[in-house]
JSON list of C-alpha atoms in Angstrom, two decimals:
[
{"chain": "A", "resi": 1, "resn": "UNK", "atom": "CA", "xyz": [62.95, 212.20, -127.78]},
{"chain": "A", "resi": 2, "resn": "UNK", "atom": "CA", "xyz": [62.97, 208.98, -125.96]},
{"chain": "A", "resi": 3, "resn": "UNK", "atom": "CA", "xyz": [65.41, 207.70, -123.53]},
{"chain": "A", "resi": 4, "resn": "UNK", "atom": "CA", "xyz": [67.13, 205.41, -121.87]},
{"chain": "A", "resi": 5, "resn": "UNK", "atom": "CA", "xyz": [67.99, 204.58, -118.23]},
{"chain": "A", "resi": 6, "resn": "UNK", "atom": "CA", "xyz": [69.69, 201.84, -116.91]},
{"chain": "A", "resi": 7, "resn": "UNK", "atom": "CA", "xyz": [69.64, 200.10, -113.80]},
{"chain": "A", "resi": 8, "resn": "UNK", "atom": "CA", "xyz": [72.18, 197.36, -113.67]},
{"chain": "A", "resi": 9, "resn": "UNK", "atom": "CA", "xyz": [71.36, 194.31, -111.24]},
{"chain": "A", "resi": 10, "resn": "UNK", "atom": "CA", "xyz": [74.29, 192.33, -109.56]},
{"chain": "A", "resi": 11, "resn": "UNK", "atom": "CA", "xyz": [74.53, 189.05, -107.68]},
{"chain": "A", "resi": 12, "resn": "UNK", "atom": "CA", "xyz": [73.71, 188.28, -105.55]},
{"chain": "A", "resi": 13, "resn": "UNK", "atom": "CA", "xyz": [71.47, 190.94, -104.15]},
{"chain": "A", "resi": 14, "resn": "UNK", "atom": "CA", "xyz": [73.07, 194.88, -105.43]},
{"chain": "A", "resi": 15, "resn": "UNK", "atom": "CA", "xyz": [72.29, 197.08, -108.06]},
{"chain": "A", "resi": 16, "resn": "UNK", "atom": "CA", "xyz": [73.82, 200.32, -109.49]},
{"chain": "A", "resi": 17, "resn": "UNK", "atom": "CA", "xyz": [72.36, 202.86, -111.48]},
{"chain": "A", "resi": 18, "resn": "UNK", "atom": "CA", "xyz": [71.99, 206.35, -112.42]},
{"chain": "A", "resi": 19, "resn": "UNK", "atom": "CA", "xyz": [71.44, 207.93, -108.77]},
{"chain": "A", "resi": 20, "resn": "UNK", "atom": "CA", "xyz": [74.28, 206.27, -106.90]},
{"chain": "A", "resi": 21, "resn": "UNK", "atom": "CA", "xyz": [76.56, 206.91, -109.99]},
{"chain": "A", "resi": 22, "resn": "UNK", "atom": "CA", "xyz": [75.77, 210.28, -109.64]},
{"chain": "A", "resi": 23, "resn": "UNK", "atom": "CA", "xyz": [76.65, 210.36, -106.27]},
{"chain": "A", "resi": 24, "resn": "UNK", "atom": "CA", "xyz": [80.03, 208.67, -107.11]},
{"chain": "A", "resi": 25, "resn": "UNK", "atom": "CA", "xyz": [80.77, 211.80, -110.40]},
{"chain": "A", "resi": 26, "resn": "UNK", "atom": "CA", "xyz": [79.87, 214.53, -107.25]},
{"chain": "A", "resi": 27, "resn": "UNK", "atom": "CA", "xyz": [82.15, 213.04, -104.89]},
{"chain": "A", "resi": 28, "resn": "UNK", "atom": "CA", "xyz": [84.88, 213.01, -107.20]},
{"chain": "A", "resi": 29, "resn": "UNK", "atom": "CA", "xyz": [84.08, 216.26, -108.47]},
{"chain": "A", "resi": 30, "resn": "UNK", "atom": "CA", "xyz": [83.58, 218.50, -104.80]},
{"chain": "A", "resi": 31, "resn": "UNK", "atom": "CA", "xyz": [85.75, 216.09, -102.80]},
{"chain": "A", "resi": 32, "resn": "UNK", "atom": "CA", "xyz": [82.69, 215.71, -100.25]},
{"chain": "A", "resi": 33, "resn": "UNK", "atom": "CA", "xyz": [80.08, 213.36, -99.05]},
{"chain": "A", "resi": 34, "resn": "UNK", "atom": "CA", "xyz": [78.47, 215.73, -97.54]},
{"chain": "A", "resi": 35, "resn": "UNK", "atom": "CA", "xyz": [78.37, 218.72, -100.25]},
{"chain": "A", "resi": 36, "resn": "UNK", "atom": "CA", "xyz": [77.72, 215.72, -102.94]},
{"chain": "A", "resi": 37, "resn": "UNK", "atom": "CA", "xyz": [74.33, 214.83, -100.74]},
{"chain": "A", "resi": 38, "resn": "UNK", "atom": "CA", "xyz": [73.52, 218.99, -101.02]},
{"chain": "A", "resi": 39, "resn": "UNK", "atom": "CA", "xyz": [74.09, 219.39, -104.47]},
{"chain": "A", "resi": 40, "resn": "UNK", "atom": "CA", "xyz": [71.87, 216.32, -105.15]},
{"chain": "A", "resi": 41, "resn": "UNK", "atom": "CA", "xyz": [69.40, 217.54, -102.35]},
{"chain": "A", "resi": 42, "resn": "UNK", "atom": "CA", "xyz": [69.47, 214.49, -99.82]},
{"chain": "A", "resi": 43, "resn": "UNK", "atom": "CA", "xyz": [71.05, 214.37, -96.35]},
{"chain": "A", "resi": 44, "resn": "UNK", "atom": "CA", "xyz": [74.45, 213.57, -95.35]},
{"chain": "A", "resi": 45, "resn": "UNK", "atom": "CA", "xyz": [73.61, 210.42, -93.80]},
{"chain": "A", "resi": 46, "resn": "UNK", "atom": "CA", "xyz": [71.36, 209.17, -97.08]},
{"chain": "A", "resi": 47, "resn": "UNK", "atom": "CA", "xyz": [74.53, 210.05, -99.20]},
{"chain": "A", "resi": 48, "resn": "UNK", "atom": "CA", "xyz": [76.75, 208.15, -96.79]},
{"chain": "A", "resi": 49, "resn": "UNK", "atom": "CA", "xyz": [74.14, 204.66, -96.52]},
{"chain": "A", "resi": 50, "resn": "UNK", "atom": "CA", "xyz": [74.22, 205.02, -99.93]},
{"chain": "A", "resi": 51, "resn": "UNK", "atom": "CA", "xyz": [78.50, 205.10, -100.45]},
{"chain": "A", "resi": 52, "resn": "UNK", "atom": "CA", "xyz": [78.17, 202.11, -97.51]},
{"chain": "A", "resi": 53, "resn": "UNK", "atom": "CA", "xyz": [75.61, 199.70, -99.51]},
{"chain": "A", "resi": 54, "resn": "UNK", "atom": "CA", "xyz": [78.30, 200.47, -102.28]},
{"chain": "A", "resi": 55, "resn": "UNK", "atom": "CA", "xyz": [81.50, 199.74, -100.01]},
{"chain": "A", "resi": 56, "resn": "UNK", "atom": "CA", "xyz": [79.61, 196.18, -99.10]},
{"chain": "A", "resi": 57, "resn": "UNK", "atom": "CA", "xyz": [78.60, 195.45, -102.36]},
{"chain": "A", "resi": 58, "resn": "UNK", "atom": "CA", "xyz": [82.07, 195.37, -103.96]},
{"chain": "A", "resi": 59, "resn": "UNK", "atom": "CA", "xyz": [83.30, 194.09, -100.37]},
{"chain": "A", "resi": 60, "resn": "UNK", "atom": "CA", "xyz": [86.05, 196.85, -100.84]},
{"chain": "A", "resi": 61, "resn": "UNK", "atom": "CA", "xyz": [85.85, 200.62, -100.92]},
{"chain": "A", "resi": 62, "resn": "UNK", "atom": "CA", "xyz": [84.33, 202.87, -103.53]},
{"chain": "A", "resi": 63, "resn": "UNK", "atom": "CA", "xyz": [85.17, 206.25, -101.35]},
{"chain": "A", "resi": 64, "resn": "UNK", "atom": "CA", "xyz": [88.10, 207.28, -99.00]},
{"chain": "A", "resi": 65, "resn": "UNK", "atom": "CA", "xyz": [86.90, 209.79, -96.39]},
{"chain": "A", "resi": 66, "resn": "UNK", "atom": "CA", "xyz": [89.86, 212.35, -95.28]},
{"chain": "A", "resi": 67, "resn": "UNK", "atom": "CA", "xyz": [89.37, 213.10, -91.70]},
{"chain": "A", "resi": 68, "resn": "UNK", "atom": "CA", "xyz": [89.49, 216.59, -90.06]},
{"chain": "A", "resi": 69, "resn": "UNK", "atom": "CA", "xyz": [92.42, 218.43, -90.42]},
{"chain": "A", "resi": 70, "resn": "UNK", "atom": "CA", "xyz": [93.33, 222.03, -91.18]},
{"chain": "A", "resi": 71, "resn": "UNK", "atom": "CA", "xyz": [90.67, 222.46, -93.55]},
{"chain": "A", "resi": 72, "resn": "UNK", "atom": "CA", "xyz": [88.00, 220.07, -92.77]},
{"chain": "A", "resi": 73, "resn": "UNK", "atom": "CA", "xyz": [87.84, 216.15, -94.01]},
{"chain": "A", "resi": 74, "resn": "UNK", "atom": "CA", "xyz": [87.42, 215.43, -97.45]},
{"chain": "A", "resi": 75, "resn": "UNK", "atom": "CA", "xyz": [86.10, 212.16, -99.55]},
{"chain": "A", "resi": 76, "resn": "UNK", "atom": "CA", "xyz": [87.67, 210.94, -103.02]},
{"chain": "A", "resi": 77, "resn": "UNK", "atom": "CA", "xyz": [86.76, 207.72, -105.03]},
{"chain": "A", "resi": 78, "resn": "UNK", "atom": "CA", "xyz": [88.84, 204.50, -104.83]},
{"chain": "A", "resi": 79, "resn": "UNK", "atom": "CA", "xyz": [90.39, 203.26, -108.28]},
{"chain": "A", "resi": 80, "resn": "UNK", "atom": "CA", "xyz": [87.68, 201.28, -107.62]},
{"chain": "A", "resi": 81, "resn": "UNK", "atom": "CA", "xyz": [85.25, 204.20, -107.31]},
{"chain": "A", "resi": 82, "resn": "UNK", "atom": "CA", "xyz": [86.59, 205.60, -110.55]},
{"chain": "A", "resi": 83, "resn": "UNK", "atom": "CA", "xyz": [85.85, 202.56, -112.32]},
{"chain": "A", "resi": 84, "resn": "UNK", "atom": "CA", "xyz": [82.54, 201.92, -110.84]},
{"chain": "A", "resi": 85, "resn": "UNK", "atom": "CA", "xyz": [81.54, 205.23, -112.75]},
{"chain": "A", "resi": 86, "resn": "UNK", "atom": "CA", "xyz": [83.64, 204.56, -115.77]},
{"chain": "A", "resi": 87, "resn": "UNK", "atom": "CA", "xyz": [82.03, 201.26, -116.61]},
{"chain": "A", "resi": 88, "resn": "UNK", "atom": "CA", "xyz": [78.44, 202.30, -115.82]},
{"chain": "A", "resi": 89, "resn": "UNK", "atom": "CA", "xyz": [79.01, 205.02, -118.13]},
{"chain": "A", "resi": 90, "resn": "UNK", "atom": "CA", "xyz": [80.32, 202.63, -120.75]},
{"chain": "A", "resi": 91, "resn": "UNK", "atom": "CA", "xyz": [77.52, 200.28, -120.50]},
{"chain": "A", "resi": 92, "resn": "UNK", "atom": "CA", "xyz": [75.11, 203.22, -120.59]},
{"chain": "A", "resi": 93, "resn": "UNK", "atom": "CA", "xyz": [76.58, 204.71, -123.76]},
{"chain": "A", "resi": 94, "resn": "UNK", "atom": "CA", "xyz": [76.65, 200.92, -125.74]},
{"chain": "A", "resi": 95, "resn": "UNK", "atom": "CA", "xyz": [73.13, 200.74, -124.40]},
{"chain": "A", "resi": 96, "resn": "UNK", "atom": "CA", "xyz": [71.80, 203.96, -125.65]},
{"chain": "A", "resi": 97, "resn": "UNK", "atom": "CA", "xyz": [74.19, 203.82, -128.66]},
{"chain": "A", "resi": 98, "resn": "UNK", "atom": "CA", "xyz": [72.40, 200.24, -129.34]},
{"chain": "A", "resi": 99, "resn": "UNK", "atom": "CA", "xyz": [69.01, 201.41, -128.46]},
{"chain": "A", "resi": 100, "resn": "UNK", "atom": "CA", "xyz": [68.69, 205.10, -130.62]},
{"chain": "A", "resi": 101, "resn": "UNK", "atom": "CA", "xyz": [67.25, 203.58, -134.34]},
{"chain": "A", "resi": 102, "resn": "UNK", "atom": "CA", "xyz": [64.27, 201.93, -131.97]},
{"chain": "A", "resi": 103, "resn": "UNK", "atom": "CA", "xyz": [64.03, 204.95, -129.77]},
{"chain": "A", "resi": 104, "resn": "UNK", "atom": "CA", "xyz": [63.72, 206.96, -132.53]},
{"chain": "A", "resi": 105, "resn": "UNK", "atom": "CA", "xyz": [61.00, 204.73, -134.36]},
{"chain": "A", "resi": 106, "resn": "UNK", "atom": "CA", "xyz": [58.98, 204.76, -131.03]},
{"chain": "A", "resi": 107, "resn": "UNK", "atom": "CA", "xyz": [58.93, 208.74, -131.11]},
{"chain": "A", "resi": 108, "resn": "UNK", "atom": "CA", "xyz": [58.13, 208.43, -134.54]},
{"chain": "A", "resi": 109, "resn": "UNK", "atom": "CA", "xyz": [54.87, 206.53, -133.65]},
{"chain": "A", "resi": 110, "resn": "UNK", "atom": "CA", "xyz": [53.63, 209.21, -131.58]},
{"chain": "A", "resi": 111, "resn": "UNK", "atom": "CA", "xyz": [51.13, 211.20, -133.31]},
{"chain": "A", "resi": 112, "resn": "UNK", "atom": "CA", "xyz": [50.71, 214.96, -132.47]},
{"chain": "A", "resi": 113, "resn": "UNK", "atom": "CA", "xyz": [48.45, 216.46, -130.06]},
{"chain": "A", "resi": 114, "resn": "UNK", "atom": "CA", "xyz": [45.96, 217.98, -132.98]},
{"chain": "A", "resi": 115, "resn": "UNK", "atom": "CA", "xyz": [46.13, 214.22, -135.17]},
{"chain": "A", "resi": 116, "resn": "UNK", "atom": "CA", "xyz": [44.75, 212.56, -132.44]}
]
C-alpha cells in the first residue's frame, strides 16, 4: 500500500519532518540525547545539531538537557517539544486521513508482476 510522508516547510528558512520528529518521540521516551541518537543509529553530536537547528528555529527550546548528577544528565522535551511532536502528528494523520481514497486508487492502478 502506498504512503505518505510529510515534510513540513517553515519561514523563513526551517523544516520539520519525520526524522527530527522522531528524534523528539525518543527523547521523550529514553530521557537521552545521546541514547535517542543510538537507537536511531546516528552520533551524539548529529542528534544534538539536529535538537539545536530545532532550538533556533522556534527561537526557544524544544529539549532541556539535565546535567550530571548522581546518575548521569538526562534530556526531556519542552511544552514546546511536546507540541512540536503533537502537531506534526496531527497534520500527518489529516494528511494521510485526506490522502487514503487516492492512495488507494494509485495501488489499484498497479498491475501485477505476471499482467504486465
Amino acid at each position: 500500500m502506498p504512503s505518505l510522508s510529510l515534510r513540513i516547510q517553515l519561514d523563513p528558512e526551517g523544516r520539520i519532518g519525520p526524522g527530527k520528529i522522531e528524534l523528539l518521540e525518543k527523547i521523550a521516551a529514553l530521557g537521552s540525547i545521546s541514547a535517542a541518537g543510538r537507537s536511531m543509529e546516528m552520533s551524539y553530536r548529529r542528534a544534538w545539531d539536529l535538537v539545536e537547528e530545532l532550538n533556533t528555529l522556534f527561537g526557544q527550546p524544544v529539549v532541556e538537557r539535565q546535567v550530571g548528577g548522581k546518575n548521569g544528565g538526562g534530556a526531556s522535551l519542552t511544552r514546546l517539544g511536546e507540541a512540536l511532536v503533537s502537531r506534526f502528528r496531527a497534520v500527518e494523520k489529516a494528511a494521510a486521513d485526506a490522502a487514503a481514497e487516492h492512495l488507494a486508487a494509485l495501488q489499484a492502478e498497479i498491475e501485477p508482476p505476471g499482467r504486465r
